[in-house]
Amino acid sequence: MDLFVINRYDGFEENEIKNQESLHLERLRQRIEERKKAQASQKNLNKQSNNEVIHDNKQGQSDEVITIKSTSKVDDSIAEKSKEIPEIKSYKSNEYKKSTTEFKVLGSHDFEKKPKVERVLPYWLSHAISVSKNLQTLTCNVEEQDWLNKTLKETLLSEGVTQLFPVQEQVIPFILQEHSLPSILWPQDVCVSAPTGSGKTLSFVLPIIQILMNDVGHHIRALIVLPVQELAAQVAKVFRKYCTNTGLKVGLLSGSTPWHKEQQQILKHTESLGWISIVDIIVCTAGRLVEHLQNTEGFSLKHLKFLVIDEADRIMDNIQNDWLYHMYKHIKLDDQATNKIAQLNWEFITNRRAPPHKLLFSATLSPDPELLEQWGLFQPKLFSVSPISDSLDKSLMKKYTTPDELKEQFVVCAAEEKPLLLYNFLIEENWDKVLVFTNSAQSAHRLTVLLNVWAKERKKVAELSSALDRSSRETVLKKFNLSEINVIISTDALARGIDIPHCNYVISYDPPKNIKTYIHRVGRTGRAGNIGNAVTVLLQNQIQMFKEMIQSGGKSDITQIEFQPEKLSNLIEGYQVAIQATKHTINDEINTKVRKSIELKRGPKSKSRKRKHNDIKK
Ligand SMILES: Nc1ncnc2c1ncn2[C@@H]1O[C@H](COP(=O)(O)OP(=O)(O)OP(=O)(O)O)[C@@H](O)[C@H]1O
């Protein structure tokens, strides 16, 4: 067998190749010609279809229909042509492939329309336990409830509470049941979103007392955190009332009493045990809590069973002051704060002390998982009066509910008519037990002086703002409750949580800055099933903004009050006299202030620069 085959050149193959080449060239020329023809005919067709589009547009047909029509025509004719000339199709598809595969357009995916990310609410938020807001037909008789302690029943009845409100009826048994389970089953945390005045306070006060009263010790076992002093004092008062005959003691840490007194109130040093707590429950403001955690010797929260955050969304807004971090650090629950459990096994479950049972309450609790994540809730349960959609639709998330008994209205007037309109409501229409909101302490003060001068003895008007000291604010509220004061002019310091019984009207003299402030302002009336009226005074250019704000809260049923302008024109004369007197009074006050501050610089003994309630001239 030959290893190599040697082919000799004989000149024949060359001729054959030449023939093949010329055939190939001829075929190519043909193709080029055909391609030219095809392109020319396509151009004609495009022209034709464009003309049709223009023509159709003129006839007023919809763009969509026209485009479909014209492109389908072009496609049809191209298809026909491409049947005749099979090469066209492959040429076109090759061209297309070239444009899509051979040239990479950098960053082209940035221009692509991205699919919308559908976020889904966590199960516990989308499957809230629904709470009724009907306070007119109550079905939960206090005496008939087996799960409620006898002593608490007696206190409730002595306070005139014979029926529990819906939120209490659902939340109290749930908390009690969670604590009746074996200790290795940690209680599920609770979030409650219910309207203003629906009785949220008792829904945490009663179960906490009932659970703690069985086991009195020397430790702080419940901590209730509130955003402001007044609210802390109010909640501490309710706790003290319901702790009667239970052996439990309540401490208040809000800065309303001097530092060392607060320390003495909660702690005692003993020979045998060292520092012990003399209170079981502490009601506090977040800021004061951190101060005590850092500076009070013997202050310990290591035996905490309950952590209640009332007005949770407001405290959440101020979370940057890190009180939660300091608290968890103190009780060494840093990992549990974020629910980051290293390994879940039998040893972990049996050795680990349960974190404090967290209970969050608000009338405007946003179901925003990212915000709620900060609390590190353990298998939370949500009780809510308003249904929450499964999708994170912003418009649905912002729905807040006001009590059924509350009538909400607005009135439109010019800026200079505002005091006249207010006077008309208070004096001419004789509205009583009225809370008026302004947007600054200064305008609250001016309005108070004006109305006292103008209304003379017909209505008693008092201001309530941060410009007054704490005891004066308490006096004003007390007198209002006793009907010794008919009208309070306030800032938003009083908007949240404060329980003012028998307030018939809330007037927003200056419109609220956001929907949450609106909900809390109007919520000072129409509480606990009583009828209430809320009126917002608006200037023409504020109407749109107000309506949008109201809609963002999922509300639409606010009616406008119409008034006759001649009613106001009759008041102008009296107003002019009153405004002069007001100017004098304010000037006198400024002069007195200046004099006092000069004296202060020279070293007098004066203690407080805050106004006293009695300082307001009538
Ligand atoms: N079951 C009840 N029967 C009668 N009155 C009640 C009952 N529960 C609570 N109240 C009263 O209703 C009023 C409002 O209660 P509470 O202050 O707890 O409301 P809230 O839901 O916390 O309101 P806010 O959101 O404004 O703080 C209080 O005066 C309280 O004493």
PDB file of N, CA, C and O and ligand atoms in Angstrom, residues 161 163-165 168 195-202 234 311 363 497 499 523-524 527-528, ligand 1:
ATOM      1  N   VAL A 161     -67.707  51.270  83.775  1.00  0.00           N
ATOM      2  CA  VAL A 161     -67.508  50.473  82.556  1.00  0.00           C
ATOM      3  C   VAL A 161     -68.252  49.148  82.731  1.00  0.00           C
ATOM      4  O   VAL A 161     -67.813  48.262  83.461  1.00  0.00           O
ATOM      5  N   GLN A 163     -69.677  47.464  79.837  1.00  0.00           N
ATOM      6  CA  GLN A 163     -69.456  46.674  78.612  1.00  0.00           C
ATOM      7  C   GLN A 163     -68.062  46.993  78.092  1.00  0.00           C
ATOM      8  O   GLN A 163     -67.637  48.152  78.125  1.00  0.00           O
ATOM      9  N   LEU A 164     -67.369  45.962  77.581  1.00  0.00           N
ATOM     10  CA  LEU A 164     -66.061  46.233  76.982  1.00  0.00           C
ATOM     11  C   LEU A 164     -66.251  46.677  75.529  1.00  0.00           C
ATOM     12  O   LEU A 164     -67.172  46.223  74.851  1.00  0.00           O
ATOM     13  N   PHE A 165     -65.362  47.542  75.082  1.00  0.00           N
ATOM     14  CA  PHE A 165     -65.394  47.978  73.686  1.00  0.00           C
ATOM     15  C   PHE A 165     -64.827  46.858  72.795  1.00  0.00           C
ATOM     16  O   PHE A 165     -64.058  46.016  73.281  1.00  0.00           O
ATOM     17  N   GLN A 168     -61.165  45.959  73.046  1.00  0.00           N
ATOM     18  CA  GLN A 168     -60.838  45.319  74.337  1.00  0.00           C
ATOM     19  C   GLN A 168     -61.310  43.869  74.338  1.00  0.00           C
ATOM     20  O   GLN A 168     -60.612  42.974  74.805  1.00  0.00           O
ATOM     21  N   PRO A 195     -59.371  53.228  65.885  1.00  0.00           N
ATOM     22  CA  PRO A 195     -59.593  54.677  65.880  1.00  0.00           C
ATOM     23  C   PRO A 195     -59.355  55.342  67.235  1.00  0.00           C
ATOM     24  O   PRO A 195     -59.308  54.678  68.273  1.00  0.00           O
ATOM     25  N   THR A 196     -59.226  56.643  67.187  1.00  0.00           N
ATOM     26  CA  THR A 196     -59.069  57.443  68.405  1.00  0.00           C
ATOM     27  C   THR A 196     -60.294  57.225  69.299  1.00  0.00           C
ATOM     28  O   THR A 196     -61.418  57.097  68.787  1.00  0.00           O
ATOM     29  N   GLY A 197     -60.070  57.154  70.583  1.00  0.00           N
ATOM     30  CA  GLY A 197     -61.166  57.042  71.543  1.00  0.00           C
ATOM     31  C   GLY A 197     -61.861  55.700  71.554  1.00  0.00           C
ATOM     32  O   GLY A 197     -62.965  55.564  72.090  1.00  0.00           O
ATOM     33  N   SER A 198     -61.236  54.663  70.949  1.00  0.00           N
ATOM     34  CA  SER A 198     -61.898  53.354  70.897  1.00  0.00           C
ATOM     35  C   SER A 198     -61.539  52.471  72.092  1.00  0.00           C
ATOM     36  O   SER A 198     -61.924  51.308  72.141  1.00  0.00           O
ATOM     37  N   GLY A 199     -60.755  53.007  73.037  1.00  0.00           N
ATOM     38  CA  GLY A 199     -60.460  52.275  74.278  1.00  0.00           C
ATOM     39  C   GLY A 199     -59.209  51.417  74.216  1.00  0.00           C
ATOM     40  O   GLY A 199     -59.142  50.373  74.874  1.00  0.00           O
ATOM     41  N   LYS A 200     -58.221  51.861  73.473  1.00  0.00           N
ATOM     42  CA  LYS A 200     -56.986  51.068  73.335  1.00  0.00           C
ATOM     43  C   LYS A 200     -56.253  50.953  74.684  1.00  0.00           C
ATOM     44  O   LYS A 200     -55.641  49.936  74.968  1.00  0.00           O
ATOM     45  N   THR A 201     -56.319  51.991  75.492  1.00  0.00           N
ATOM     46  CA  THR A 201     -55.554  51.984  76.756  1.00  0.00           C
ATOM     47  C   THR A 201     -55.932  50.796  77.635  1.00  0.00           C
ATOM     48  O   THR A 201     -55.065  50.063  78.102  1.00  0.00           O
ATOM     49  N   LEU A 202     -57.237  50.594  77.846  1.00  0.00           N
ATOM     50  CA  LEU A 202     -57.642  49.481  78.712  1.00  0.00           C
ATOM     51  C   LEU A 202     -57.299  48.123  78.099  1.00  0.00           C
ATOM     52  O   LEU A 202     -57.149  47.148  78.826  1.00  0.00           O
ATOM     53  N   GLN A 234     -51.133  60.460  81.864  1.00  0.00           N
ATOM     54  CA  GLN A 234     -52.504  59.973  81.693  1.00  0.00           C
ATOM     55  C   GLN A 234     -52.573  58.446  81.810  1.00  0.00           C
ATOM     56  O   GLN A 234     -53.443  57.905  82.503  1.00  0.00           O
ATOM     57  N   GLU A 311     -48.987  54.904  70.959  1.00  0.00           N
ATOM     58  CA  GLU A 311     -48.720  55.877  69.892  1.00  0.00           C
ATOM     59  C   GLU A 311     -47.450  55.436  69.154  1.00  0.00           C
ATOM     60  O   GLU A 311     -46.518  56.207  68.933  1.00  0.00           O
ATOM     61  N   ALA A 363     -53.639  54.875  66.574  1.00  0.00           N
ATOM     62  CA  ALA A 363     -54.802  55.088  65.701  1.00  0.00           C
ATOM     63  C   ALA A 363     -54.316  55.267  64.271  1.00  0.00           C
ATOM     64  O   ALA A 363     -55.106  55.232  63.335  1.00  0.00           O
ATOM     65  N   GLY A 497     -53.532  61.490  71.575  1.00  0.00           N
ATOM     66  CA  GLY A 497     -53.714  60.618  72.732  1.00  0.00           C
ATOM     67  C   GLY A 497     -54.401  61.205  73.945  1.00  0.00           C
ATOM     68  O   GLY A 497     -54.960  60.468  74.743  1.00  0.00           O
ATOM     69  N   ASP A 499     -56.875  62.352  76.480  1.00  0.00           N
ATOM     70  CA  ASP A 499     -58.293  62.002  76.611  1.00  0.00           C
ATOM     71  C   ASP A 499     -59.020  63.143  77.318  1.00  0.00           C
ATOM     72  O   ASP A 499     -58.875  63.334  78.520  1.00  0.00           O
ATOM     73  N   GLY A 523     -59.720  63.473  66.508  1.00  0.00           N
ATOM     74  CA  GLY A 523     -59.985  62.377  67.441  1.00  0.00           C
ATOM     75  C   GLY A 523     -60.096  62.807  68.896  1.00  0.00           C
ATOM     76  O   GLY A 523     -60.337  61.969  69.767  1.00  0.00           O
ATOM     77  N   ARG A 524     -59.926  64.101  69.164  1.00  0.00           N
ATOM     78  CA  ARG A 524     -60.133  64.561  70.561  1.00  0.00           C
ATOM     79  C   ARG A 524     -61.625  64.681  70.864  1.00  0.00           C
ATOM     80  O   ARG A 524     -62.023  64.871  72.013  1.00  0.00           O
ATOM     81  N   ARG A 527     -65.297  60.665  71.111  1.00  0.00           N
ATOM     82  CA  ARG A 527     -64.591  59.552  71.765  1.00  0.00           C
ATOM     83  C   ARG A 527     -65.557  58.662  72.541  1.00  0.00           C
ATOM     84  O   ARG A 527     -66.597  59.120  72.990  1.00  0.00           O
ATOM     85  N   ALA A 528     -65.169  57.423  72.705  1.00  0.00           N
ATOM     86  CA  ALA A 528     -65.905  56.446  73.515  1.00  0.00           C
ATOM     87  C   ALA A 528     -67.397  56.382  73.158  1.00  0.00           C
ATOM     88  O   ALA A 528     -68.252  56.258  74.031  1.00  0.00           O
TER      89      ALA A 528
HETATM   90  N1  LIG B   1     -65.398  49.850  77.812  1.00  0.00           N
HETATM   91  C1  LIG B   1     -65.510  51.144  78.012  1.00  0.00           C
HETATM   92  N2  LIG B   1     -66.681  51.685  78.363  1.00  0.00           N
HETATM   93  C2  LIG B   1     -66.797  53.007  78.550  1.00  0.00           C
HETATM   94  N3  LIG B   1     -65.795  53.879  78.398  1.00  0.00           N
HETATM   95  C3  LIG B   1     -64.599  53.402  78.037  1.00  0.00           C
HETATM   96  C4  LIG B   1     -64.390  52.005  77.839  1.00  0.00           C
HETATM   97  N4  LIG B   1     -63.114  51.838  77.477  1.00  0.00           N
HETATM   98  C5  LIG B   1     -62.544  53.043  77.454  1.00  0.00           C
HETATM   99  N5  LIG B   1     -63.431  53.983  77.795  1.00  0.00           N
HETATM  100  C6  LIG B   1     -63.194  55.424  77.836  1.00  0.00           C
HETATM  101  O1  LIG B   1     -63.017  55.866  76.491  1.00  0.00           O
HETATM  102  C7  LIG B   1     -62.144  56.963  76.457  1.00  0.00           C
HETATM  103  C8  LIG B   1     -61.116  56.744  75.384  1.00  0.00           C
HETATM  104  O2  LIG B   1     -60.289  55.654  75.698  1.00  0.00           O
HETATM  105  P1  LIG B   1     -58.754  55.625  75.352  1.00  0.00           P
HETATM  106  O3  LIG B   1     -58.087  56.856  75.840  1.00  0.00           O
HETATM  107  O4  LIG B   1     -58.228  54.330  75.783  1.00  0.00           O
HETATM  108  O5  LIG B   1     -58.834  55.694  73.767  1.00  0.00           O
HETATM  109  P2  LIG B   1     -57.682  55.455  72.707  1.00  0.00           P
HETATM  110  O6  LIG B   1     -58.193  54.440  71.773  1.00  0.00           O
HETATM  111  O7  LIG B   1     -56.411  55.166  73.413  1.00  0.00           O
HETATM  112  O8  LIG B   1     -57.630  56.862  71.992  1.00  0.00           O
HETATM  113  P3  LIG B   1     -56.370  57.633  71.345  1.00  0.00           P
HETATM  114  O9  LIG B   1     -56.031  56.890  70.090  1.00  0.00           O
HETATM  115  O10 LIG B   1     -56.896  58.988  71.074  1.00  0.00           O
HETATM  116  O11 LIG B   1     -55.280  57.593  72.337  1.00  0.00           O
HETATM  117  C9  LIG B   1     -61.550  57.092  77.850  1.00  0.00           C
HETATM  118  O12 LIG B   1     -62.162  58.171  78.518  1.00  0.00           O
HETATM  119  C10 LIG B   1     -61.901  55.798  78.530  1.00  0.00           C
HETATM  120  O13 LIG B   1     -62.105  55.953  79.908  1.00  0.00           O
END
